[in-house]
Amino acid sequence: MPKLPDSQAWRWTVIGVVAAVVVVVVGALTGHIRRADDVDCTRVKCVALTFDDGPGPFTDRLLQILKDNDAKATFFLIGNKVAANPDGAKRIVDAGMEVANHTWEHANMTTIPPELIPSQLSKANDAIKSATGVTPTLYRPAGGLSNDAVRHAAKQLGMAEILWDVIPFDWINDSDLAATTYMLKTQIRPGSVVLFHDTYSSTVDVVYQFIPVLKANGYHLVTVSQLLGPREPGSSYGGRENGPPANDIRDIPPADIPTLPNTPSPKPMPNFPITDIPGQNSGGPQ
Ligand SMILES: [Zn+2]
């Protein structure tokens, strides 16, 4: 007859394993154990940078900057651009970023025929899923223009709307980085969702030089989902305007801000291809 394990040792092993399992399960359920790349935005300052209208020719440079800074961000992608450039969309996910839906063709969702609203969302999701393997649950309508019909269609698709808290007008300030930076400096506060467009090389420049400012001010750069957590389908977050200045950001020594590569900023990229639904261009790059 084989010798049974020493009963005392066996008992303590079981107790140890059970205790470890309890610690992990309770920790996970209460949020005390998190992935290494996760942060608790209820305890530290977080900001969610978001980039609309891509993927575009400057997206890869932006991804490298974000990766170099251990920063996360959320990209609201235009469906037909993803369909035309699936590898570009895939690289966003491969870089650890969140992808979300910015409609199929950047139409004004509040004025297109209502029967076209669901397909603007579903076609973009299909393209993003096909390119990246990820099905977005967040969307941002072109121009932030939305209404009950849009949110109802989104709810049917299990999607939540994300607008923004800070709009630095990066497309208007394409040749004036200081103006965009001023808006960021005065408007960002803990928990802000910030609207950018990675269709502008100048926006990438701004982000390159402003990330060190954010980090020196104690901000963690996270995705929208990391910042806000799960969103109720059909709900809407944020608005279309800046609020009163927060003035939460202090300057850092100029020497701590990286100099830009000595390359002229190319002309801003148009939203291309823009909607071909007659008269339904949203009227701007938002
Ligand atoms: Zn847009």
PDB file of C-alpha atoms and ligand atoms in Angstrom:
ATOM      1  CA  MET A   1       0.000   0.000   0.000  1.00  0.00           C
ATOM      2  CA  PRO A   2       1.527   3.368  -1.050  1.00  0.00           C
ATOM      3  CA  LYS A   3       2.410   5.778   1.706  1.00  0.00           C
ATOM      4  CA  LEU A   4      -0.148   8.557   2.075  1.00  0.00           C
ATOM      5  CA  PRO A   5       1.179  12.141   2.019  1.00  0.00           C
ATOM      6  CA  ASP A   6       1.956  13.481   5.436  1.00  0.00           C
ATOM      7  CA  SER A   7      -1.459  14.704   6.536  1.00  0.00           C
ATOM      8  CA  GLN A   8      -0.215  17.913   8.194  1.00  0.00           C
ATOM      9  CA  ALA A   9       1.796  19.044   5.147  1.00  0.00           C
ATOM     10  CA  TRP A  10      -1.054  18.203   2.813  1.00  0.00           C
ATOM     11  CA  ARG A  11      -3.511  20.195   4.912  1.00  0.00           C
ATOM     12  CA  TRP A  12      -1.300  23.295   4.947  1.00  0.00           C
ATOM     13  CA  THR A  13      -0.792  23.074   1.200  1.00  0.00           C
ATOM     14  CA  VAL A  14      -4.553  23.090   0.643  1.00  0.00           C
ATOM     15  CA  ILE A  15      -5.015  25.989   3.036  1.00  0.00           C
ATOM     16  CA  GLY A  16      -2.283  27.944   1.255  1.00  0.00           C
ATOM     17  CA  VAL A  17      -3.774  27.377  -2.193  1.00  0.00           C
ATOM     18  CA  VAL A  18      -7.286  28.261  -1.024  1.00  0.00           C
ATOM     19  CA  ALA A  19      -6.009  31.425   0.630  1.00  0.00           C
ATOM     20  CA  ALA A  20      -4.177  32.479  -2.553  1.00  0.00           C
ATOM     21  CA  VAL A  21      -7.276  31.897  -4.671  1.00  0.00           C
ATOM     22  CA  VAL A  22      -9.407  33.923  -2.259  1.00  0.00           C
ATOM     23  CA  VAL A  23      -6.929  36.814  -2.345  1.00  0.00           C
ATOM     24  CA  VAL A  24      -6.876  36.878  -6.163  1.00  0.00           C
ATOM     25  CA  VAL A  25     -10.652  36.566  -6.578  1.00  0.00           C
ATOM     26  CA  VAL A  26     -11.490  39.163  -3.932  1.00  0.00           C
ATOM     27  CA  GLY A  27      -8.774  41.442  -5.255  1.00  0.00           C
ATOM     28  CA  ALA A  28     -10.077  41.197  -8.806  1.00  0.00           C
ATOM     29  CA  LEU A  29     -13.697  41.695  -7.731  1.00  0.00           C
ATOM     30  CA  THR A  30     -12.886  44.742  -5.654  1.00  0.00           C
ATOM     31  CA  GLY A  31     -10.553  46.221  -8.222  1.00  0.00           C
ATOM     32  CA  HIS A  32      -7.429  46.020  -6.083  1.00  0.00           C
ATOM     33  CA  ILE A  33      -5.572  43.813  -8.536  1.00  0.00           C
ATOM     34  CA  ARG A  34      -5.071  45.348 -11.951  1.00  0.00           C
ATOM     35  CA  ARG A  35      -3.102  44.662 -15.054  1.00  0.00           C
ATOM     36  CA  ALA A  36       0.313  46.260 -15.139  1.00  0.00           C
ATOM     37  CA  ASP A  37      -0.796  48.628 -17.914  1.00  0.00           C
ATOM     38  CA  ASP A  38      -3.946  49.632 -16.067  1.00  0.00           C
ATOM     39  CA  VAL A  39      -4.373  52.570 -13.741  1.00  0.00           C
ATOM     40  CA  ASP A  40      -7.050  53.489 -11.243  1.00  0.00           C
ATOM     41  CA  CYS A  41      -8.380  56.830 -12.437  1.00  0.00           C
ATOM     42  CA  THR A  42     -10.317  57.278  -9.196  1.00  0.00           C
ATOM     43  CA  ARG A  43      -6.954  57.545  -7.416  1.00  0.00           C
ATOM     44  CA  VAL A  44      -4.631  59.195  -9.940  1.00  0.00           C
ATOM     45  CA  LYS A  45      -5.025  61.965 -12.498  1.00  0.00           C
ATOM     46  CA  CYS A  46      -6.052  60.593 -15.888  1.00  0.00           C
ATOM     47  CA  VAL A  47      -6.705  62.145 -19.273  1.00  0.00           C
ATOM     48  CA  ALA A  48      -8.048  60.382 -22.361  1.00  0.00           C
ATOM     49  CA  LEU A  49      -6.604  61.686 -25.620  1.00  0.00           C
ATOM     50  CA  THR A  50      -8.797  60.806 -28.584  1.00  0.00           C
ATOM     51  CA  PHE A  51      -7.930  61.009 -32.274  1.00  0.00           C
ATOM     52  CA  ASP A  52     -10.624  61.247 -34.939  1.00  0.00           C
ATOM     53  CA  ASP A  53     -10.806  60.772 -38.693  1.00  0.00           C
ATOM     54  CA  GLY A  54      -8.017  58.236 -39.200  1.00  0.00           C
ATOM     55  CA  PRO A  55      -6.316  56.083 -39.969  1.00  0.00           C
ATOM     56  CA  GLY A  56      -4.180  58.531 -41.890  1.00  0.00           C
ATOM     57  CA  PRO A  57      -0.621  59.119 -43.056  1.00  0.00           C
ATOM     58  CA  PHE A  58       0.495  60.588 -39.708  1.00  0.00           C
ATOM     59  CA  THR A  59      -1.041  57.904 -37.507  1.00  0.00           C
ATOM     60  CA  ASP A  60       2.073  55.726 -37.367  1.00  0.00           C
ATOM     61  CA  ARG A  61       4.266  58.572 -36.163  1.00  0.00           C
ATOM     62  CA  LEU A  62       1.693  59.299 -33.466  1.00  0.00           C
ATOM     63  CA  LEU A  63       1.593  55.642 -32.420  1.00  0.00           C
ATOM     64  CA  GLN A  64       5.368  55.627 -31.993  1.00  0.00           C
ATOM     65  CA  ILE A  65       5.204  58.748 -29.815  1.00  0.00           C
ATOM     66  CA  LEU A  66       2.480  57.228 -27.649  1.00  0.00           C
ATOM     67  CA  LYS A  67       4.370  53.944 -27.292  1.00  0.00           C
ATOM     68  CA  ASP A  68       7.610  55.751 -26.441  1.00  0.00           C
ATOM     69  CA  ASN A  69       5.723  57.497 -23.628  1.00  0.00           C
ATOM     70  CA  ASP A  70       3.895  54.405 -22.363  1.00  0.00           C
ATOM     71  CA  ALA A  71       0.672  56.268 -23.207  1.00  0.00           C
ATOM     72  CA  LYS A  72      -2.681  54.909 -24.339  1.00  0.00           C
ATOM     73  CA  ALA A  73      -5.269  56.695 -26.478  1.00  0.00           C
ATOM     74  CA  THR A  74      -8.531  56.059 -28.294  1.00  0.00           C
ATOM     75  CA  PHE A  75      -8.855  56.325 -32.083  1.00  0.00           C
ATOM     76  CA  PHE A  76     -12.283  57.058 -33.601  1.00  0.00           C
ATOM     77  CA  LEU A  77     -11.863  55.636 -37.078  1.00  0.00           C
ATOM     78  CA  ILE A  78     -13.798  56.435 -40.232  1.00  0.00           C
ATOM     79  CA  GLY A  79     -15.083  53.174 -41.671  1.00  0.00           C
ATOM     80  CA  ASN A  80     -14.282  53.757 -45.311  1.00  0.00           C
ATOM     81  CA  LYS A  81     -10.749  54.837 -44.421  1.00  0.00           C
ATOM     82  CA  VAL A  82     -10.320  51.585 -42.503  1.00  0.00           C
ATOM     83  CA  ALA A  83     -11.631  49.614 -45.454  1.00  0.00           C
ATOM     84  CA  ALA A  84      -9.092  51.395 -47.668  1.00  0.00           C
ATOM     85  CA  ASN A  85      -6.236  50.966 -45.178  1.00  0.00           C
ATOM     86  CA  PRO A  86      -6.910  47.935 -42.964  1.00  0.00           C
ATOM     87  CA  ASP A  87      -3.231  47.501 -42.113  1.00  0.00           C
ATOM     88  CA  GLY A  88      -3.128  51.061 -40.773  1.00  0.00           C
ATOM     89  CA  ALA A  89      -6.066  50.289 -38.505  1.00  0.00           C
ATOM     90  CA  LYS A  90      -4.493  47.033 -37.376  1.00  0.00           C
ATOM     91  CA  ARG A  91      -1.312  48.821 -36.341  1.00  0.00           C
ATOM     92  CA  ILE A  92      -3.362  51.012 -33.984  1.00  0.00           C
ATOM     93  CA  VAL A  93      -4.624  47.941 -32.158  1.00  0.00           C
ATOM     94  CA  ASP A  94      -1.222  46.269 -32.281  1.00  0.00           C
ATOM     95  CA  ALA A  95       0.205  49.355 -30.552  1.00  0.00           C
ATOM     96  CA  GLY A  96      -2.151  48.714 -27.626  1.00  0.00           C
ATOM     97  CA  MET A  97      -4.589  51.512 -28.414  1.00  0.00           C
ATOM     98  CA  GLU A  98      -8.386  51.471 -28.283  1.00  0.00           C
ATOM     99  CA  VAL A  99     -10.313  51.705 -31.546  1.00  0.00           C
ATOM    100  CA  ALA A 100     -13.791  53.173 -31.808  1.00  0.00           C
ATOM    101  CA  ASN A 101     -16.297  54.066 -34.519  1.00  0.00           C
ATOM    102  CA  HIS A 102     -16.503  57.487 -36.242  1.00  0.00           C
ATOM    103  CA  THR A 103     -19.191  56.402 -38.742  1.00  0.00           C
ATOM    104  CA  TRP A 104     -18.737  54.851 -42.149  1.00  0.00           C
ATOM    105  CA  GLU A 105     -18.224  58.059 -44.139  1.00  0.00           C
ATOM    106  CA  HIS A 106     -18.309  61.005 -41.712  1.00  0.00           C
ATOM    107  CA  ALA A 107     -21.816  62.047 -42.637  1.00  0.00           C
ATOM    108  CA  ASN A 108     -23.864  64.441 -40.529  1.00  0.00           C
ATOM    109  CA  MET A 109     -25.918  61.883 -38.631  1.00  0.00           C
ATOM    110  CA  THR A 110     -28.576  64.441 -37.671  1.00  0.00           C
ATOM    111  CA  THR A 111     -29.541  65.299 -41.244  1.00  0.00           C
ATOM    112  CA  ILE A 112     -29.034  62.118 -43.259  1.00  0.00           C
ATOM    113  CA  PRO A 113     -32.188  60.121 -43.972  1.00  0.00           C
ATOM    114  CA  PRO A 114     -32.907  58.318 -40.659  1.00  0.00           C
ATOM    115  CA  GLU A 115     -32.948  54.933 -42.344  1.00  0.00           C
ATOM    116  CA  LEU A 116     -29.253  55.405 -43.181  1.00  0.00           C
ATOM    117  CA  ILE A 117     -28.188  55.949 -39.558  1.00  0.00           C
ATOM    118  CA  PRO A 118     -27.791  52.291 -38.506  1.00  0.00           C
ATOM    119  CA  SER A 119     -25.628  51.375 -41.482  1.00  0.00           C
ATOM    120  CA  GLN A 120     -23.303  54.323 -40.834  1.00  0.00           C
ATOM    121  CA  LEU A 121     -22.479  52.685 -37.516  1.00  0.00           C
ATOM    122  CA  SER A 122     -22.685  49.019 -38.493  1.00  0.00           C
ATOM    123  CA  LYS A 123     -20.653  49.341 -41.699  1.00  0.00           C
ATOM    124  CA  ALA A 124     -17.871  51.123 -39.816  1.00  0.00           C
ATOM    125  CA  ASN A 125     -17.908  48.462 -37.108  1.00  0.00           C
ATOM    126  CA  ASP A 126     -17.766  45.720 -39.723  1.00  0.00           C
ATOM    127  CA  ALA A 127     -14.737  47.341 -41.384  1.00  0.00           C
ATOM    128  CA  ILE A 128     -12.965  47.841 -38.051  1.00  0.00           C
ATOM    129  CA  LYS A 129     -13.714  44.265 -36.955  1.00  0.00           C
ATOM    130  CA  SER A 130     -12.482  42.901 -40.255  1.00  0.00           C
ATOM    131  CA  ALA A 131      -9.252  44.920 -40.117  1.00  0.00           C
ATOM    132  CA  THR A 132      -8.400  44.622 -36.440  1.00  0.00           C
ATOM    133  CA  GLY A 133     -10.434  41.771 -34.946  1.00  0.00           C
ATOM    134  CA  VAL A 134     -11.978  44.252 -32.506  1.00  0.00           C
ATOM    135  CA  THR A 135     -15.662  45.209 -32.545  1.00  0.00           C
ATOM    136  CA  PRO A 136     -16.003  48.757 -31.189  1.00  0.00           C
ATOM    137  CA  THR A 137     -18.602  49.521 -28.530  1.00  0.00           C
ATOM    138  CA  LEU A 138     -17.947  53.272 -28.567  1.00  0.00           C
ATOM    139  CA  TYR A 139     -18.710  55.723 -31.355  1.00  0.00           C
ATOM    140  CA  ARG A 140     -18.439  59.440 -31.989  1.00  0.00           C
ATOM    141  CA  PRO A 141     -20.695  60.993 -34.609  1.00  0.00           C
ATOM    142  CA  ALA A 142     -19.065  63.314 -37.140  1.00  0.00           C
ATOM    143  CA  GLY A 143     -18.853  66.807 -35.703  1.00  0.00           C
ATOM    144  CA  GLY A 144     -20.259  65.447 -32.449  1.00  0.00           C
ATOM    145  CA  LEU A 145     -23.635  65.941 -34.123  1.00  0.00           C
ATOM    146  CA  SER A 146     -26.185  63.558 -32.672  1.00  0.00           C
ATOM    147  CA  ASN A 147     -29.801  63.174 -31.656  1.00  0.00           C
ATOM    148  CA  ASP A 148     -32.226  60.637 -30.193  1.00  0.00           C
ATOM    149  CA  ALA A 149     -32.477  58.704 -33.467  1.00  0.00           C
ATOM    150  CA  VAL A 150     -28.704  58.276 -33.585  1.00  0.00           C
ATOM    151  CA  ARG A 151     -28.503  57.153 -29.974  1.00  0.00           C
ATOM    152  CA  HIS A 152     -31.424  54.769 -30.481  1.00  0.00           C
ATOM    153  CA  ALA A 153     -29.688  53.155 -33.451  1.00  0.00           C
ATOM    154  CA  ALA A 154     -26.505  52.928 -31.418  1.00  0.00           C
ATOM    155  CA  LYS A 155     -28.343  51.255 -28.567  1.00  0.00           C
ATOM    156  CA  GLN A 156     -29.642  48.597 -30.930  1.00  0.00           C
ATOM    157  CA  LEU A 157     -26.023  47.891 -31.857  1.00  0.00           C
ATOM    158  CA  GLY A 158     -24.865  47.839 -28.229  1.00  0.00           C
ATOM    159  CA  MET A 159     -22.902  51.063 -28.660  1.00  0.00           C
ATOM    160  CA  ALA A 160     -22.384  54.149 -26.502  1.00  0.00           C
ATOM    161  CA  GLU A 161     -21.689  57.682 -27.683  1.00  0.00           C
ATOM    162  CA  ILE A 162     -18.542  59.549 -26.636  1.00  0.00           C
ATOM    163  CA  LEU A 163     -18.244  63.277 -27.355  1.00  0.00           C
ATOM    164  CA  TRP A 164     -15.576  65.280 -25.483  1.00  0.00           C
ATOM    165  CA  ASP A 165     -14.703  67.690 -22.666  1.00  0.00           C
ATOM    166  CA  VAL A 166     -11.831  69.548 -24.331  1.00  0.00           C
ATOM    167  CA  ILE A 167     -11.729  70.732 -27.942  1.00  0.00           C
ATOM    168  CA  PRO A 168      -8.385  72.453 -28.670  1.00  0.00           C
ATOM    169  CA  PHE A 169      -9.305  73.297 -32.282  1.00  0.00           C
ATOM    170  CA  ASP A 170      -6.237  71.529 -33.638  1.00  0.00           C
ATOM    171  CA  TRP A 171      -7.508  71.702 -37.217  1.00  0.00           C
ATOM    172  CA  ILE A 172      -8.106  75.457 -37.078  1.00  0.00           C
ATOM    173  CA  ASN A 173      -4.713  75.973 -35.402  1.00  0.00           C
ATOM    174  CA  ASP A 174      -2.860  73.809 -37.888  1.00  0.00           C
ATOM    175  CA  SER A 175      -0.100  76.403 -38.289  1.00  0.00           C
ATOM    176  CA  ASP A 176      -0.269  77.714 -34.706  1.00  0.00           C
ATOM    177  CA  LEU A 177       0.830  75.026 -32.280  1.00  0.00           C
ATOM    178  CA  ALA A 178       0.940  77.526 -29.418  1.00  0.00           C
ATOM    179  CA  ALA A 179      -2.781  78.217 -29.784  1.00  0.00           C
ATOM    180  CA  THR A 180      -3.663  74.528 -29.549  1.00  0.00           C
ATOM    181  CA  THR A 181      -1.271  74.051 -26.642  1.00  0.00           C
ATOM    182  CA  TYR A 182      -2.816  77.019 -24.814  1.00  0.00           C
ATOM    183  CA  MET A 183      -6.243  75.407 -25.051  1.00  0.00           C
ATOM    184  CA  LEU A 184      -4.891  72.120 -23.711  1.00  0.00           C
ATOM    185  CA  LYS A 185      -3.068  73.842 -20.870  1.00  0.00           C
ATOM    186  CA  THR A 186      -6.049  75.826 -19.702  1.00  0.00           C
ATOM    187  CA  GLN A 187      -8.824  73.285 -20.327  1.00  0.00           C
ATOM    188  CA  ILE A 188      -7.518  69.862 -19.282  1.00  0.00           C
ATOM    189  CA  ARG A 189      -8.469  68.677 -15.821  1.00  0.00           C
ATOM    190  CA  PRO A 190      -8.465  65.203 -14.255  1.00  0.00           C
ATOM    191  CA  GLY A 191     -10.908  63.043 -16.191  1.00  0.00           C
ATOM    192  CA  SER A 192     -10.922  65.078 -19.398  1.00  0.00           C
ATOM    193  CA  VAL A 193     -11.636  63.492 -22.770  1.00  0.00           C
ATOM    194  CA  VAL A 194      -9.702  65.513 -25.371  1.00  0.00           C
ATOM    195  CA  LEU A 195     -10.576  65.718 -29.072  1.00  0.00           C
ATOM    196  CA  PHE A 196      -7.727  65.664 -31.605  1.00  0.00           C
ATOM    197  CA  HIS A 197      -7.400  64.686 -35.262  1.00  0.00           C
ATOM    198  CA  ASP A 198      -4.466  62.564 -36.362  1.00  0.00           C
ATOM    199  CA  THR A 199      -5.120  63.715 -39.914  1.00  0.00           C
ATOM    200  CA  TYR A 200      -2.859  66.706 -39.111  1.00  0.00           C
ATOM    201  CA  SER A 201       0.888  66.423 -38.834  1.00  0.00           C
ATOM    202  CA  SER A 202       0.779  69.510 -36.606  1.00  0.00           C
ATOM    203  CA  THR A 203      -1.475  67.652 -34.179  1.00  0.00           C
ATOM    204  CA  VAL A 204       1.147  64.950 -33.866  1.00  0.00           C
ATOM    205  CA  ASP A 205       3.707  67.697 -33.187  1.00  0.00           C
ATOM    206  CA  VAL A 206       1.510  69.155 -30.454  1.00  0.00           C
ATOM    207  CA  VAL A 207       1.042  65.779 -28.799  1.00  0.00           C
ATOM    208  CA  TYR A 208       4.775  65.074 -28.999  1.00  0.00           C
ATOM    209  CA  GLN A 209       5.552  68.251 -27.099  1.00  0.00           C
ATOM    210  CA  PHE A 210       2.597  68.198 -24.695  1.00  0.00           C
ATOM    211  CA  ILE A 211       2.842  64.642 -23.375  1.00  0.00           C
ATOM    212  CA  PRO A 212       5.880  65.570 -21.237  1.00  0.00           C
ATOM    213  CA  VAL A 213       3.849  68.459 -19.779  1.00  0.00           C
ATOM    214  CA  LEU A 214       0.975  66.140 -18.893  1.00  0.00           C
ATOM    215  CA  LYS A 215       3.273  63.558 -17.352  1.00  0.00           C
ATOM    216  CA  ALA A 216       5.157  66.177 -15.327  1.00  0.00           C
ATOM    217  CA  ASN A 217       1.765  67.294 -14.011  1.00  0.00           C
ATOM    218  CA  GLY A 218       1.018  63.783 -12.797  1.00  0.00           C
ATOM    219  CA  TYR A 219      -1.383  62.757 -15.563  1.00  0.00           C
ATOM    220  CA  HIS A 220      -1.741  59.191 -16.773  1.00  0.00           C
ATOM    221  CA  LEU A 221      -2.692  58.889 -20.447  1.00  0.00           C
ATOM    222  CA  VAL A 222      -5.425  56.282 -20.784  1.00  0.00           C
ATOM    223  CA  THR A 223      -8.080  55.113 -23.209  1.00  0.00           C
ATOM    224  CA  VAL A 224     -11.668  56.302 -22.971  1.00  0.00           C
ATOM    225  CA  SER A 225     -12.691  52.879 -21.665  1.00  0.00           C
ATOM    226  CA  GLN A 226      -9.980  52.929 -19.009  1.00  0.00           C
ATOM    227  CA  LEU A 227     -11.131  56.397 -17.962  1.00  0.00           C
ATOM    228  CA  LEU A 228     -14.898  55.914 -18.021  1.00  0.00           C
ATOM    229  CA  GLY A 229     -15.356  52.175 -17.618  1.00  0.00           C
ATOM    230  CA  PRO A 230     -18.172  50.297 -19.346  1.00  0.00           C
ATOM    231  CA  ARG A 231     -20.755  52.579 -20.963  1.00  0.00           C
ATOM    232  CA  GLU A 232     -24.475  51.903 -21.223  1.00  0.00           C
ATOM    233  CA  PRO A 233     -25.549  51.278 -24.848  1.00  0.00           C
ATOM    234  CA  GLY A 234     -27.509  54.286 -26.105  1.00  0.00           C
ATOM    235  CA  SER A 235     -25.911  56.627 -23.540  1.00  0.00           C
ATOM    236  CA  SER A 236     -23.892  59.716 -24.382  1.00  0.00           C
ATOM    237  CA  TYR A 237     -20.825  61.180 -22.672  1.00  0.00           C
ATOM    238  CA  GLY A 238     -19.512  64.735 -22.877  1.00  0.00           C
ATOM    239  CA  GLY A 239     -20.447  67.662 -25.081  1.00  0.00           C
ATOM    240  CA  ARG A 240     -19.237  69.727 -28.007  1.00  0.00           C
ATOM    241  CA  GLU A 241     -17.852  72.790 -26.206  1.00  0.00           C
ATOM    242  CA  ASN A 242     -15.032  73.662 -23.858  1.00  0.00           C
ATOM    243  CA  GLY A 243     -16.038  74.395 -20.283  1.00  0.00           C
ATOM    244  CA  PRO A 244     -14.627  77.181 -18.122  1.00  0.00           C
ATOM    245  CA  PRO A 245     -10.813  77.086 -17.870  1.00  0.00           C
ATOM    246  CA  ALA A 246      -9.494  74.585 -15.340  1.00  0.00           C
ATOM    247  CA  ASN A 247      -5.925  75.927 -15.229  1.00  0.00           C
ATOM    248  CA  ASP A 248      -4.730  72.647 -13.709  1.00  0.00           C
ATOM    249  CA  ILE A 249      -1.561  72.399 -15.813  1.00  0.00           C
ATOM    250  CA  ARG A 250       1.663  74.124 -14.794  1.00  0.00           C
ATOM    251  CA  ASP A 251       4.486  74.855 -17.197  1.00  0.00           C
ATOM    252  CA  ILE A 252       7.607  72.743 -17.280  1.00  0.00           C
ATOM    253  CA  PRO A 253      11.122  73.974 -18.109  1.00  0.00           C
ATOM    254  CA  PRO A 254      11.464  74.515 -21.868  1.00  0.00           C
ATOM    255  CA  ALA A 255      14.471  72.190 -21.842  1.00  0.00           C
ATOM    256  CA  ASP A 256      12.141  69.355 -20.846  1.00  0.00           C
ATOM    257  CA  ILE A 257      10.077  69.764 -24.013  1.00  0.00           C
ATOM    258  CA  PRO A 258      11.472  67.822 -26.993  1.00  0.00           C
ATOM    259  CA  THR A 259      12.288  69.776 -30.116  1.00  0.00           C
ATOM    260  CA  LEU A 260      10.330  68.929 -33.221  1.00  0.00           C
ATOM    261  CA  PRO A 261      11.919  67.102 -36.109  1.00  0.00           C
ATOM    262  CA  ASN A 262      13.122  69.606 -38.661  1.00  0.00           C
ATOM    263  CA  THR A 263      10.452  68.789 -41.177  1.00  0.00           C
ATOM    264  CA  PRO A 264       7.774  71.204 -42.305  1.00  0.00           C
ATOM    265  CA  SER A 265       4.255  70.233 -41.374  1.00  0.00           C
ATOM    266  CA  PRO A 266       2.512  69.047 -44.528  1.00  0.00           C
ATOM    267  CA  LYS A 267      -0.744  70.563 -45.581  1.00  0.00           C
ATOM    268  CA  PRO A 268      -3.628  69.280 -43.488  1.00  0.00           C
ATOM    269  CA  MET A 269      -5.207  66.127 -44.750  1.00  0.00           C
ATOM    270  CA  PRO A 270      -8.787  66.493 -45.927  1.00  0.00           C
ATOM    271  CA  ASN A 271     -11.331  63.975 -44.784  1.00  0.00           C
ATOM    272  CA  PHE A 272     -11.133  61.729 -47.780  1.00  0.00           C
ATOM    273  CA  PRO A 273     -13.210  60.067 -48.936  1.00  0.00           C
ATOM    274  CA  ILE A 274     -15.881  62.216 -47.377  1.00  0.00           C
ATOM    275  CA  THR A 275     -19.517  61.249 -47.489  1.00  0.00           C
ATOM    276  CA  ASP A 276     -21.040  60.980 -50.932  1.00  0.00           C
ATOM    277  CA  ILE A 277     -24.578  61.312 -49.584  1.00  0.00           C
ATOM    278  CA  PRO A 278     -25.686  64.564 -51.276  1.00  0.00           C
ATOM    279  CA  GLY A 279     -25.536  67.613 -49.013  1.00  0.00           C
ATOM    280  CA  GLN A 280     -24.581  65.624 -45.918  1.00  0.00           C
ATOM    281  CA  ASN A 281     -20.990  66.621 -45.361  1.00  0.00           C
ATOM    282  CA  SER A 282     -20.715  67.452 -41.662  1.00  0.00           C
ATOM    283  CA  GLY A 283     -18.949  70.651 -42.638  1.00  0.00           C
ATOM    284  CA  GLY A 284     -15.647  70.247 -40.844  1.00  0.00           C
ATOM    285  CA  PRO A 285     -13.068  67.858 -39.601  1.00  0.00           C
ATOM    286  CA  GLN A 286     -14.605  67.286 -36.186  1.00  0.00           C
TER     287      GLN A 286
HETATM  288 ZN    ZN B   1     -14.415  63.620 -37.581  1.00  0.00          ZN
END
